[in-house]
Protein backbone atom coordinates (compact mmCIF):
# COMPACT_ATOMS: atom_id res chain seq x y z
CA UNK A 1 0.00 0.00 0.00
CA UNK A 2 0.91 3.68 -0.16
CA UNK A 3 0.86 5.97 2.85
CA UNK A 4 0.04 9.67 2.59
CA UNK A 5 0.47 12.15 5.44
CA UNK A 6 -1.68 15.30 5.65
CA UNK A 7 -0.89 17.09 8.89
CA UNK A 8 -3.26 19.94 8.00
CA UNK A 9 -6.21 18.06 6.48
CA UNK A 10 -9.25 20.05 5.35
CA UNK A 11 -12.82 19.79 4.23
CA UNK A 12 -12.67 21.20 0.69
CA UNK A 13 -15.62 23.21 -0.60
CA UNK A 14 -15.66 24.16 -4.28
CA UNK A 15 -18.15 26.78 -5.47
CA UNK A 16 -18.79 27.45 -9.14
CA UNK A 17 -20.14 30.86 -10.19
CA UNK A 18 -20.78 32.30 -13.62
CA UNK A 19 -18.46 35.26 -12.98
CA UNK A 20 -16.57 36.23 -9.82
CA UNK A 21 -16.84 39.97 -9.15
CA UNK A 22 -15.49 41.87 -6.08
CA UNK A 23 -18.10 43.52 -3.82
CA UNK A 24 -20.94 41.62 -5.54
CA UNK A 25 -23.44 39.00 -4.42
CA UNK A 26 -23.07 35.68 -6.27
CA UNK A 27 -25.47 32.85 -7.04
CA UNK A 28 -23.56 29.57 -6.68
CA UNK A 29 -24.26 27.27 -9.61
CA UNK A 30 -22.69 24.12 -8.14
CA UNK A 31 -21.18 23.05 -4.80
CA UNK A 32 -18.71 20.18 -4.35
CA UNK A 33 -17.64 18.97 -0.89
CA UNK A 34 -14.67 16.60 -0.52
CA UNK A 35 -12.06 15.46 2.00
CA UNK A 36 -9.10 17.75 1.31
CA UNK A 37 -5.52 18.58 1.99
CA UNK A 38 -2.71 17.54 -0.31
CA UNK A 39 -2.14 14.02 1.01
CA UNK A 40 -5.83 13.13 0.94
CA UNK A 41 -6.03 14.30 -2.68
CA UNK A 42 -2.96 12.19 -3.48
CA UNK A 43 -4.58 9.13 -1.88
CA UNK A 44 -7.78 9.49 -3.88
CA UNK A 45 -5.85 9.76 -7.14
CA UNK A 46 -3.75 6.72 -6.20
CA UNK A 47 -6.94 4.77 -5.53
CA UNK A 48 -8.35 5.82 -8.90
CA UNK A 49 -5.14 4.49 -10.49
CA UNK A 50 -5.76 1.14 -8.80
CA UNK A 51 -3.44 1.48 -5.80
CA UNK A 52 -4.54 1.10 -2.18
CA UNK A 53 -3.70 4.09 -0.01
CA UNK A 54 -3.80 4.78 3.72
CA UNK A 55 -4.20 8.38 4.88
CA UNK A 56 -3.00 9.76 8.19
CA UNK A 57 -2.63 13.16 9.79
CA UNK A 58 -4.81 15.11 12.20
CA UNK A 59 -8.60 15.38 12.31
CA UNK A 60 -10.95 16.95 14.83
CA UNK A 61 -14.29 18.59 15.63
CA UNK A 62 -17.49 18.64 13.62
CA UNK A 63 -15.69 19.45 10.37
CA UNK A 64 -13.38 16.51 10.99
CA UNK A 65 -16.40 14.23 11.42
CA UNK A 66 -17.78 15.44 8.09
CA UNK A 67 -14.41 14.80 6.46
CA UNK A 68 -14.24 11.26 7.82
CA UNK A 69 -17.80 10.62 6.68
CA UNK A 70 -16.87 11.53 3.12
CA UNK A 71 -13.64 9.54 3.36
CA UNK A 72 -15.57 6.41 4.34
CA UNK A 73 -17.17 6.45 0.92
CA UNK A 74 -13.87 6.61 -0.97
CA UNK A 75 -13.02 3.16 -2.42
CA UNK A 76 -9.41 2.12 -1.99
CA UNK A 77 -8.68 4.73 0.71
CA UNK A 78 -8.17 3.68 4.33
CA UNK A 79 -8.66 6.19 7.15
CA UNK A 80 -5.86 6.20 9.76
CA UNK A 81 -6.26 9.86 10.81
CA UNK A 82 -5.33 10.76 14.39
CA UNK A 83 -7.91 12.72 16.46
CA UNK A 84 -7.07 16.10 18.03
CA UNK A 85 -9.12 18.37 20.29
CA UNK A 86 -9.22 21.24 17.75
CA UNK A 87 -11.41 21.51 14.67
CA UNK A 88 -10.30 20.52 11.18
CA UNK A 89 -10.04 23.49 8.84
CA UNK A 90 -12.09 24.22 5.73
CA UNK A 91 -10.85 25.46 2.36
CA UNK A 92 -13.09 27.22 -0.12
CA UNK A 93 -12.30 27.38 -3.84
CA UNK A 94 -14.44 29.66 -6.02
CA UNK A 95 -14.34 28.79 -9.73
CA UNK A 96 -15.12 31.60 -12.17
CA UNK A 97 -16.73 29.76 -15.10
CA UNK A 98 -16.19 32.70 -17.46
CA UNK A 99 -12.41 32.83 -17.08
CA UNK A 100 -11.74 29.35 -15.67
CA UNK A 101 -9.76 30.93 -12.80
CA UNK A 102 -10.05 29.70 -9.22
CA UNK A 103 -9.84 31.87 -6.09
CA UNK A 104 -8.82 29.95 -2.97
CA UNK A 105 -9.51 30.66 0.72
CA UNK A 106 -7.64 28.47 3.25
CA UNK A 107 -8.26 28.39 6.99
CA UNK A 108 -5.16 27.91 9.22
CA UNK A 109 -6.08 24.58 10.86
CA UNK A 110 -6.39 23.41 14.49
CA UNK A 111 -3.73 23.96 17.14
CA UNK A 112 -1.89 20.70 17.82
CA UNK A 113 -0.52 20.17 21.33
CA UNK A 114 2.85 18.53 22.07
CA UNK A 115 1.02 15.47 23.41
CA UNK A 116 -1.03 15.18 20.21
CA UNK A 117 2.12 15.48 18.09
CA UNK A 118 3.78 12.71 20.14
CA UNK A 119 0.69 10.51 19.68
CA UNK A 120 0.83 11.07 15.94
CA UNK A 121 4.51 10.10 15.78
CA UNK A 122 3.70 6.80 17.48
CA UNK A 123 0.84 6.10 15.07
CA UNK A 124 3.05 7.00 12.09
CA UNK A 125 5.80 4.60 13.20
CA UNK A 126 3.24 1.81 13.48
CA UNK A 127 1.93 2.50 9.96
CA UNK A 128 5.46 2.41 8.54
CA UNK A 129 5.82 -1.13 9.91
CA UNK A 130 3.03 -2.26 7.59
CA UNK A 131 3.61 -3.16 3.93
CA UNK A 132 4.21 0.44 2.79
CA UNK A 133 5.73 0.87 -0.67
CA UNK A 134 6.28 4.63 -0.36
CA UNK A 135 5.08 7.58 1.74
CA UNK A 136 4.04 11.06 0.62
CA UNK A 137 4.47 13.87 3.17
CA UNK A 138 2.28 16.71 1.99
CA UNK A 139 1.14 20.22 2.69
CA UNK A 140 1.33 22.91 5.34
CA UNK A 141 1.81 22.46 9.07
CA UNK A 142 -1.05 23.27 11.44
CA UNK A 143 -0.32 25.58 14.41
CA UNK A 144 1.65 23.89 17.18
CA UNK A 145 3.42 21.30 15.01
CA UNK A 146 7.23 21.73 15.08
CA UNK A 147 8.70 23.39 12.00
CA UNK A 148 11.06 20.41 11.66
CA UNK A 149 8.15 17.95 11.61
CA UNK A 150 8.73 16.75 8.06
CA UNK A 151 12.43 16.25 8.68
CA UNK A 152 11.49 13.95 11.57
CA UNK A 153 8.97 12.05 9.41
CA UNK A 154 11.47 11.61 6.57
CA UNK A 155 14.02 10.19 9.05
CA UNK A 156 11.43 7.76 10.42
CA UNK A 157 10.63 6.59 6.87
CA UNK A 158 14.31 6.15 6.05
CA UNK A 159 14.79 4.10 9.23
CA UNK A 160 11.91 1.87 8.14
CA UNK A 161 13.30 1.51 4.61
CA UNK A 162 10.35 3.36 3.04
CA UNK A 163 11.01 5.91 0.22
CA UNK A 164 9.66 9.36 1.14
CA UNK A 165 8.33 12.02 -1.22
CA UNK A 166 8.14 15.48 0.35
CA UNK A 167 5.71 18.11 -0.97
CA UNK A 168 5.72 21.23 1.21
CA UNK A 169 7.24 24.71 1.17
CA UNK A 170 9.20 27.31 3.13
CA UNK A 171 11.07 26.42 6.28
CA UNK A 172 9.44 22.96 6.66
CA UNK A 173 10.82 22.11 3.19
CA UNK A 174 14.22 23.62 3.93
CA UNK A 175 14.55 21.53 7.10
CA UNK A 176 13.09 18.46 5.43
CA UNK A 177 15.83 18.48 2.81
CA UNK A 178 18.47 17.83 5.47
CA UNK A 179 16.75 14.51 6.26
CA UNK A 180 17.46 13.36 2.66
CA UNK A 181 14.04 12.57 1.15
CA UNK A 182 13.99 10.36 -1.92
CA UNK A 183 12.09 12.97 -3.93
CA UNK A 184 10.68 16.47 -3.44
CA UNK A 185 8.00 18.17 -5.56
CA UNK A 186 8.07 21.95 -5.12
CA UNK A 187 6.78 24.46 -7.62
CA UNK A 188 9.21 26.95 -9.17
CA UNK A 189 8.56 29.65 -6.55
CA UNK A 190 8.90 27.24 -3.61
CA UNK A 191 12.18 26.02 -5.07
CA UNK A 192 13.43 29.59 -5.51
CA UNK A 193 12.48 30.45 -1.94
CA UNK A 194 14.71 27.75 -0.44
CA UNK A 195 17.67 28.10 -2.82
CA UNK A 196 17.77 31.81 -3.64
CA UNK A 197 17.77 31.33 -7.42
CA UNK A 198 14.88 31.68 -9.85
CA UNK A 199 16.40 29.42 -12.51
CA UNK A 200 14.56 26.10 -11.95
CA UNK A 201 17.46 23.89 -13.05
CA UNK A 202 20.05 25.66 -10.89
CA UNK A 203 17.57 25.67 -8.01
CA UNK A 204 16.91 21.93 -8.38
CA UNK A 205 20.63 21.16 -8.28
CA UNK A 206 20.85 23.40 -5.21
CA UNK A 207 18.09 21.40 -3.53
CA UNK A 208 19.98 18.20 -4.28
CA UNK A 209 23.09 19.58 -2.61
CA UNK A 210 20.95 20.41 0.41
CA UNK A 211 19.81 16.77 0.72
CA UNK A 212 17.10 15.84 -1.79
CA UNK A 213 18.01 12.82 -3.89
CA UNK A 214 15.73 13.88 -6.75
CA UNK A 215 13.66 16.98 -7.52
CA UNK A 216 10.45 17.24 -9.55
CA UNK A 217 9.71 20.95 -10.01
CA UNK A 218 6.26 21.98 -11.21
CA UNK A 219 6.49 24.80 -13.74
CA UNK A 220 2.78 25.45 -14.17
CA UNK A 221 1.69 25.67 -17.80
CA UNK A 222 5.33 25.01 -18.81
CA UNK A 223 5.22 21.44 -17.51
CA UNK A 224 7.66 19.86 -15.09
CA UNK A 225 11.42 19.55 -14.60
CA UNK A 226 12.81 16.32 -13.14
CA UNK A 227 16.39 16.25 -11.84
CA UNK A 228 17.78 12.94 -10.55
CA UNK A 229 21.17 11.30 -9.94
CA UNK A 230 20.68 9.55 -13.31
CA UNK A 231 19.91 12.59 -15.44
CA UNK A 232 17.51 15.47 -15.99
CA UNK A 233 14.42 15.85 -18.12
CA UNK A 234 11.77 18.44 -18.91
CA UNK A 235 8.21 17.50 -19.84
CA UNK A 236 5.83 19.69 -21.84
CA UNK A 237 2.11 18.88 -21.58
CA UNK A 238 1.54 19.88 -25.27
CA UNK A 239 -1.99 21.18 -24.57
CA UNK A 240 -2.88 23.96 -22.13
CA UNK A 241 -6.29 23.12 -20.74
CA UNK A 242 -8.79 25.49 -19.15
CA UNK A 243 -10.41 24.42 -15.89
CA UNK A 244 -9.78 24.17 -12.15
CA UNK A 245 -6.03 23.76 -11.39
CA UNK A 246 -6.64 23.01 -7.70
CA UNK A 247 -5.18 19.58 -6.96
CA UNK A 248 -3.15 19.31 -10.18
CA UNK A 249 0.08 19.21 -8.18
CA UNK A 250 -1.37 16.52 -5.92
CA UNK A 251 -2.11 14.35 -8.94
CA UNK A 252 1.49 14.82 -10.05
CA UNK A 253 2.59 13.58 -6.61
CA UNK A 254 0.38 10.51 -6.97
CA UNK A 255 1.92 9.79 -10.38
CA UNK A 256 5.47 10.20 -9.07
CA UNK A 257 4.78 8.12 -5.95
CA UNK A 258 3.26 5.26 -7.93
CA UNK A 259 6.10 5.41 -10.47
CA UNK A 260 8.70 5.41 -7.71
CA UNK A 261 7.23 2.27 -6.15
CA UNK A 262 6.70 0.55 -9.51
CA UNK A 263 10.29 1.19 -10.59
CA UNK A 264 9.25 3.15 -13.69
CA UNK A 265 11.92 4.76 -15.81
CA UNK A 266 12.29 8.43 -14.91
CA UNK A 267 11.03 9.58 -18.32
CA UNK A 268 7.89 7.45 -18.01
CA UNK A 269 7.30 8.66 -14.46
CA UNK A 270 7.59 12.27 -15.58
CA UNK A 271 5.21 11.78 -18.52
CA UNK A 272 2.67 10.19 -16.18
CA UNK A 273 2.96 13.10 -13.74
CA UNK A 274 2.46 15.79 -16.38
CA UNK A 275 -0.44 14.05 -18.15
CA UNK A 276 -2.22 13.26 -14.90
CA UNK A 277 -1.73 16.80 -13.63
CA UNK A 278 -3.20 18.23 -16.83
CA UNK A 279 -6.14 15.83 -16.68
CA UNK A 280 -6.92 17.03 -13.16
CA UNK A 281 -7.57 20.55 -14.49
CA UNK A 282 -10.53 19.06 -16.39
CA UNK A 283 -12.04 17.47 -13.26
CA UNK A 284 -14.64 19.22 -11.06
CA UNK A 285 -12.65 18.98 -7.80
CA UNK A 286 -9.21 18.23 -6.35
CA UNK A 287 -8.38 14.56 -5.92
CA UNK A 288 -10.01 13.66 -9.23
CA UNK A 289 -8.91 13.56 -12.86
CA UNK A 290 -10.57 13.13 -16.23
CA UNK A 291 -9.60 9.62 -17.30
CA UNK A 292 -10.22 10.21 -21.02
CA UNK A 293 -8.05 13.34 -21.01
CA UNK A 294 -5.29 11.48 -19.17
CA UNK A 295 -5.31 8.58 -21.64
CA UNK A 296 -5.24 10.99 -24.59
CA UNK A 297 -2.45 13.21 -23.25
CA UNK A 298 -0.08 10.55 -21.87
CA UNK A 299 1.42 9.50 -25.24
CA UNK A 300 1.62 13.16 -26.36
CA UNK A 301 3.81 14.48 -23.54
CA UNK A 302 7.08 15.84 -24.97
CA UNK A 303 10.25 14.95 -23.04
CA UNK A 304 13.51 16.83 -23.56
CA UNK A 305 16.91 16.88 -21.83
CA UNK A 306 17.97 20.43 -20.82
CA UNK A 307 21.61 21.45 -20.63
CA UNK A 308 23.28 21.68 -17.22
CA UNK A 309 23.67 25.19 -15.77
CA UNK A 310 27.16 26.70 -15.89
CA UNK A 311 27.06 28.14 -12.38
CA UNK A 312 25.88 26.10 -9.38
CA UNK A 313 23.16 27.45 -7.08
Coordinates of C-alpha atoms in Angstrom, one line a residue:
X1 CA 0.0 0.0 0.0
X2 CA 0.9 3.7 -0.2
X3 CA 0.9 6.0 2.9
X4 CA 0.0 9.7 2.6
X5 CA 0.5 12.2 5.4
X6 CA -1.7 15.3 5.6
X7 CA -0.9 17.1 8.9
X8 CA -3.3 19.9 8.0
X9 CA -6.2 18.1 6.5
X10 CA -9.3 20.0 5.4
X11 CA -12.8 19.8 4.2
X12 CA -12.7 21.2 0.7
X13 CA -15.6 23.2 -0.6
X14 CA -15.7 24.2 -4.3
X15 CA -18.1 26.8 -5.5
X16 CA -18.8 27.4 -9.1
X17 CA -20.1 30.9 -10.2
X18 CA -20.8 32.3 -13.6
X19 CA -18.5 35.3 -13.0
X20 CA -16.6 36.2 -9.8
X21 CA -16.8 40.0 -9.1
X22 CA -15.5 41.9 -6.1
X23 CA -18.1 43.5 -3.8
X24 CA -20.9 41.6 -5.5
X25 CA -23.4 39.0 -4.4
X26 CA -23.1 35.7 -6.3
X27 CA -25.5 32.9 -7.0
X28 CA -23.6 29.6 -6.7
X29 CA -24.3 27.3 -9.6
X30 CA -22.7 24.1 -8.1
X31 CA -21.2 23.1 -4.8
X32 CA -18.7 20.2 -4.3
X33 CA -17.6 19.0 -0.9
X34 CA -14.7 16.6 -0.5
X35 CA -12.1 15.5 2.0
X36 CA -9.1 17.8 1.3
X37 CA -5.5 18.6 2.0
X38 CA -2.7 17.5 -0.3
X39 CA -2.1 14.0 1.0
X40 CA -5.8 13.1 0.9
X41 CA -6.0 14.3 -2.7
X42 CA -3.0 12.2 -3.5
X43 CA -4.6 9.1 -1.9
X44 CA -7.8 9.5 -3.9
X45 CA -5.8 9.8 -7.1
X46 CA -3.7 6.7 -6.2
X47 CA -6.9 4.8 -5.5
X48 CA -8.4 5.8 -8.9
X49 CA -5.1 4.5 -10.5
X50 CA -5.8 1.1 -8.8
X51 CA -3.4 1.5 -5.8
X52 CA -4.5 1.1 -2.2
X53 CA -3.7 4.1 0.0
X54 CA -3.8 4.8 3.7
X55 CA -4.2 8.4 4.9
X56 CA -3.0 9.8 8.2
X57 CA -2.6 13.2 9.8
X58 CA -4.8 15.1 12.2
X59 CA -8.6 15.4 12.3
X60 CA -11.0 16.9 14.8
X61 CA -14.3 18.6 15.6
X62 CA -17.5 18.6 13.6
X63 CA -15.7 19.5 10.4
X64 CA -13.4 16.5 11.0
X65 CA -16.4 14.2 11.4
X66 CA -17.8 15.4 8.1
X67 CA -14.4 14.8 6.5
X68 CA -14.2 11.3 7.8
X69 CA -17.8 10.6 6.7
X70 CA -16.9 11.5 3.1
X71 CA -13.6 9.5 3.4
X72 CA -15.6 6.4 4.3
X73 CA -17.2 6.4 0.9
X74 CA -13.9 6.6 -1.0
X75 CA -13.0 3.2 -2.4
X76 CA -9.4 2.1 -2.0
X77 CA -8.7 4.7 0.7
X78 CA -8.2 3.7 4.3
X79 CA -8.7 6.2 7.2
X80 CA -5.9 6.2 9.8
X81 CA -6.3 9.9 10.8
X82 CA -5.3 10.8 14.4
X83 CA -7.9 12.7 16.5
X84 CA -7.1 16.1 18.0
X85 CA -9.1 18.4 20.3
X86 CA -9.2 21.2 17.7
X87 CA -11.4 21.5 14.7
X88 CA -10.3 20.5 11.2
X89 CA -10.0 23.5 8.8
X90 CA -12.1 24.2 5.7
X91 CA -10.8 25.5 2.4
X92 CA -13.1 27.2 -0.1
X93 CA -12.3 27.4 -3.8
X94 CA -14.4 29.7 -6.0
X95 CA -14.3 28.8 -9.7
X96 CA -15.1 31.6 -12.2
X97 CA -16.7 29.8 -15.1
X98 CA -16.2 32.7 -17.5
X99 CA -12.4 32.8 -17.1
X100 CA -11.7 29.3 -15.7
X101 CA -9.8 30.9 -12.8
X102 CA -10.0 29.7 -9.2
X103 CA -9.8 31.9 -6.1
X104 CA -8.8 30.0 -3.0
X105 CA -9.5 30.7 0.7
X106 CA -7.6 28.5 3.2
X107 CA -8.3 28.4 7.0
X108 CA -5.2 27.9 9.2
X109 CA -6.1 24.6 10.9
X110 CA -6.4 23.4 14.5
X111 CA -3.7 24.0 17.1
X112 CA -1.9 20.7 17.8
X113 CA -0.5 20.2 21.3
X114 CA 2.9 18.5 22.1
X115 CA 1.0 15.5 23.4
X116 CA -1.0 15.2 20.2
X117 CA 2.1 15.5 18.1
X118 CA 3.8 12.7 20.1
X119 CA 0.7 10.5 19.7
X120 CA 0.8 11.1 15.9
X121 CA 4.5 10.1 15.8
X122 CA 3.7 6.8 17.5
X123 CA 0.8 6.1 15.1
X124 CA 3.1 7.0 12.1
X125 CA 5.8 4.6 13.2
X126 CA 3.2 1.8 13.5
X127 CA 1.9 2.5 10.0
X128 CA 5.5 2.4 8.5
X129 CA 5.8 -1.1 9.9
X130 CA 3.0 -2.3 7.6
X131 CA 3.6 -3.2 3.9
X132 CA 4.2 0.4 2.8
X133 CA 5.7 0.9 -0.7
X134 CA 6.3 4.6 -0.4
X135 CA 5.1 7.6 1.7
X136 CA 4.0 11.1 0.6
X137 CA 4.5 13.9 3.2
X138 CA 2.3 16.7 2.0
X139 CA 1.1 20.2 2.7
X140 CA 1.3 22.9 5.3
X141 CA 1.8 22.5 9.1
X142 CA -1.1 23.3 11.4
X143 CA -0.3 25.6 14.4
X144 CA 1.6 23.9 17.2
X145 CA 3.4 21.3 15.0
X146 CA 7.2 21.7 15.1
X147 CA 8.7 23.4 12.0
X148 CA 11.1 20.4 11.7
X149 CA 8.2 17.9 11.6
X150 CA 8.7 16.8 8.1
X151 CA 12.4 16.2 8.7
X152 CA 11.5 13.9 11.6
X153 CA 9.0 12.1 9.4
X154 CA 11.5 11.6 6.6
X155 CA 14.0 10.2 9.0
X156 CA 11.4 7.8 10.4
X157 CA 10.6 6.6 6.9
X158 CA 14.3 6.1 6.0
X159 CA 14.8 4.1 9.2
X160 CA 11.9 1.9 8.1
X161 CA 13.3 1.5 4.6
X162 CA 10.4 3.4 3.0
X163 CA 11.0 5.9 0.2
X164 CA 9.7 9.4 1.1
X165 CA 8.3 12.0 -1.2
X166 CA 8.1 15.5 0.4
X167 CA 5.7 18.1 -1.0
X168 CA 5.7 21.2 1.2
X169 CA 7.2 24.7 1.2
X170 CA 9.2 27.3 3.1
X171 CA 11.1 26.4 6.3
X172 CA 9.4 23.0 6.7
X173 CA 10.8 22.1 3.2
X174 CA 14.2 23.6 3.9
X175 CA 14.6 21.5 7.1
X176 CA 13.1 18.5 5.4
X177 CA 15.8 18.5 2.8
X178 CA 18.5 17.8 5.5
X179 CA 16.7 14.5 6.3
X180 CA 17.5 13.4 2.7
X181 CA 14.0 12.6 1.2
X182 CA 14.0 10.4 -1.9
X183 CA 12.1 13.0 -3.9
X184 CA 10.7 16.5 -3.4
X185 CA 8.0 18.2 -5.6
X186 CA 8.1 21.9 -5.1
X187 CA 6.8 24.5 -7.6
X188 CA 9.2 26.9 -9.2
X189 CA 8.6 29.7 -6.5
X190 CA 8.9 27.2 -3.6
X191 CA 12.2 26.0 -5.1
X192 CA 13.4 29.6 -5.5
X193 CA 12.5 30.4 -1.9
X194 CA 14.7 27.8 -0.4
X195 CA 17.7 28.1 -2.8
X196 CA 17.8 31.8 -3.6
X197 CA 17.8 31.3 -7.4
X198 CA 14.9 31.7 -9.8
X199 CA 16.4 29.4 -12.5
X200 CA 14.6 26.1 -11.9
X201 CA 17.5 23.9 -13.0
X202 CA 20.1 25.7 -10.9
X203 CA 17.6 25.7 -8.0
X204 CA 16.9 21.9 -8.4
X205 CA 20.6 21.2 -8.3
X206 CA 20.8 23.4 -5.2
X207 CA 18.1 21.4 -3.5
X208 CA 20.0 18.2 -4.3
X209 CA 23.1 19.6 -2.6
X210 CA 20.9 20.4 0.4
X211 CA 19.8 16.8 0.7
X212 CA 17.1 15.8 -1.8
X213 CA 18.0 12.8 -3.9
X214 CA 15.7 13.9 -6.8
X215 CA 13.7 17.0 -7.5
X216 CA 10.5 17.2 -9.6
X217 CA 9.7 21.0 -10.0
X218 CA 6.3 22.0 -11.2
X219 CA 6.5 24.8 -13.7
X220 CA 2.8 25.4 -14.2
X221 CA 1.7 25.7 -17.8
X222 CA 5.3 25.0 -18.8
X223 CA 5.2 21.4 -17.5
X224 CA 7.7 19.9 -15.1
X225 CA 11.4 19.6 -14.6
X226 CA 12.8 16.3 -13.1
X227 CA 16.4 16.3 -11.8
X228 CA 17.8 12.9 -10.6
X229 CA 21.2 11.3 -9.9
X230 CA 20.7 9.6 -13.3
X231 CA 19.9 12.6 -15.4
X232 CA 17.5 15.5 -16.0
X233 CA 14.4 15.9 -18.1
X234 CA 11.8 18.4 -18.9
X235 CA 8.2 17.5 -19.8
X236 CA 5.8 19.7 -21.8
X237 CA 2.1 18.9 -21.6
X238 CA 1.5 19.9 -25.3
X239 CA -2.0 21.2 -24.6
X240 CA -2.9 24.0 -22.1
X241 CA -6.3 23.1 -20.7
X242 CA -8.8 25.5 -19.1
X243 CA -10.4 24.4 -15.9
X244 CA -9.8 24.2 -12.2
X245 CA -6.0 23.8 -11.4
X246 CA -6.6 23.0 -7.7
X247 CA -5.2 19.6 -7.0
X248 CA -3.2 19.3 -10.2
X249 CA 0.1 19.2 -8.2
X250 CA -1.4 16.5 -5.9
X251 CA -2.1 14.4 -8.9
X252 CA 1.5 14.8 -10.0
X253 CA 2.6 13.6 -6.6
X254 CA 0.4 10.5 -7.0
X255 CA 1.9 9.8 -10.4
X256 CA 5.5 10.2 -9.1
X257 CA 4.8 8.1 -6.0
X258 CA 3.3 5.3 -7.9
X259 CA 6.1 5.4 -10.5
X260 CA 8.7 5.4 -7.7
X261 CA 7.2 2.3 -6.2
X262 CA 6.7 0.5 -9.5
X263 CA 10.3 1.2 -10.6
X264 CA 9.2 3.1 -13.7
X265 CA 11.9 4.8 -15.8
X266 CA 12.3 8.4 -14.9
X267 CA 11.0 9.6 -18.3
X268 CA 7.9 7.5 -18.0
X269 CA 7.3 8.7 -14.5
X270 CA 7.6 12.3 -15.6
X271 CA 5.2 11.8 -18.5
X272 CA 2.7 10.2 -16.2
X273 CA 3.0 13.1 -13.7
X274 CA 2.5 15.8 -16.4
X275 CA -0.4 14.0 -18.2
X276 CA -2.2 13.3 -14.9
X277 CA -1.7 16.8 -13.6
X278 CA -3.2 18.2 -16.8
X279 CA -6.1 15.8 -16.7
X280 CA -6.9 17.0 -13.2
X281 CA -7.6 20.5 -14.5
X282 CA -10.5 19.1 -16.4
X283 CA -12.0 17.5 -13.3
X284 CA -14.6 19.2 -11.1
X285 CA -12.6 19.0 -7.8
X286 CA -9.2 18.2 -6.4
X287 CA -8.4 14.6 -5.9
X288 CA -10.0 13.7 -9.2
X289 CA -8.9 13.6 -12.9
X290 CA -10.6 13.1 -16.2
X291 CA -9.6 9.6 -17.3
X292 CA -10.2 10.2 -21.0
X293 CA -8.0 13.3 -21.0
X294 CA -5.3 11.5 -19.2
X295 CA -5.3 8.6 -21.6
X296 CA -5.2 11.0 -24.6
X297 CA -2.4 13.2 -23.2
X298 CA -0.1 10.5 -21.9
X299 CA 1.4 9.5 -25.2
X300 CA 1.6 13.2 -26.4
X301 CA 3.8 14.5 -23.5
X302 CA 7.1 15.8 -25.0
X303 CA 10.2 15.0 -23.0
X304 CA 13.5 16.8 -23.6
X305 CA 16.9 16.9 -21.8
X306 CA 18.0 20.4 -20.8
X307 CA 21.6 21.5 -20.6
X308 CA 23.3 21.7 -17.2
X309 CA 23.7 25.2 -15.8
X310 CA 27.2 26.7 -15.9
X311 CA 27.1 28.1 -12.4
X312 CA 25.9 26.1 -9.4
X313 CA 23.2 27.4 -7.1

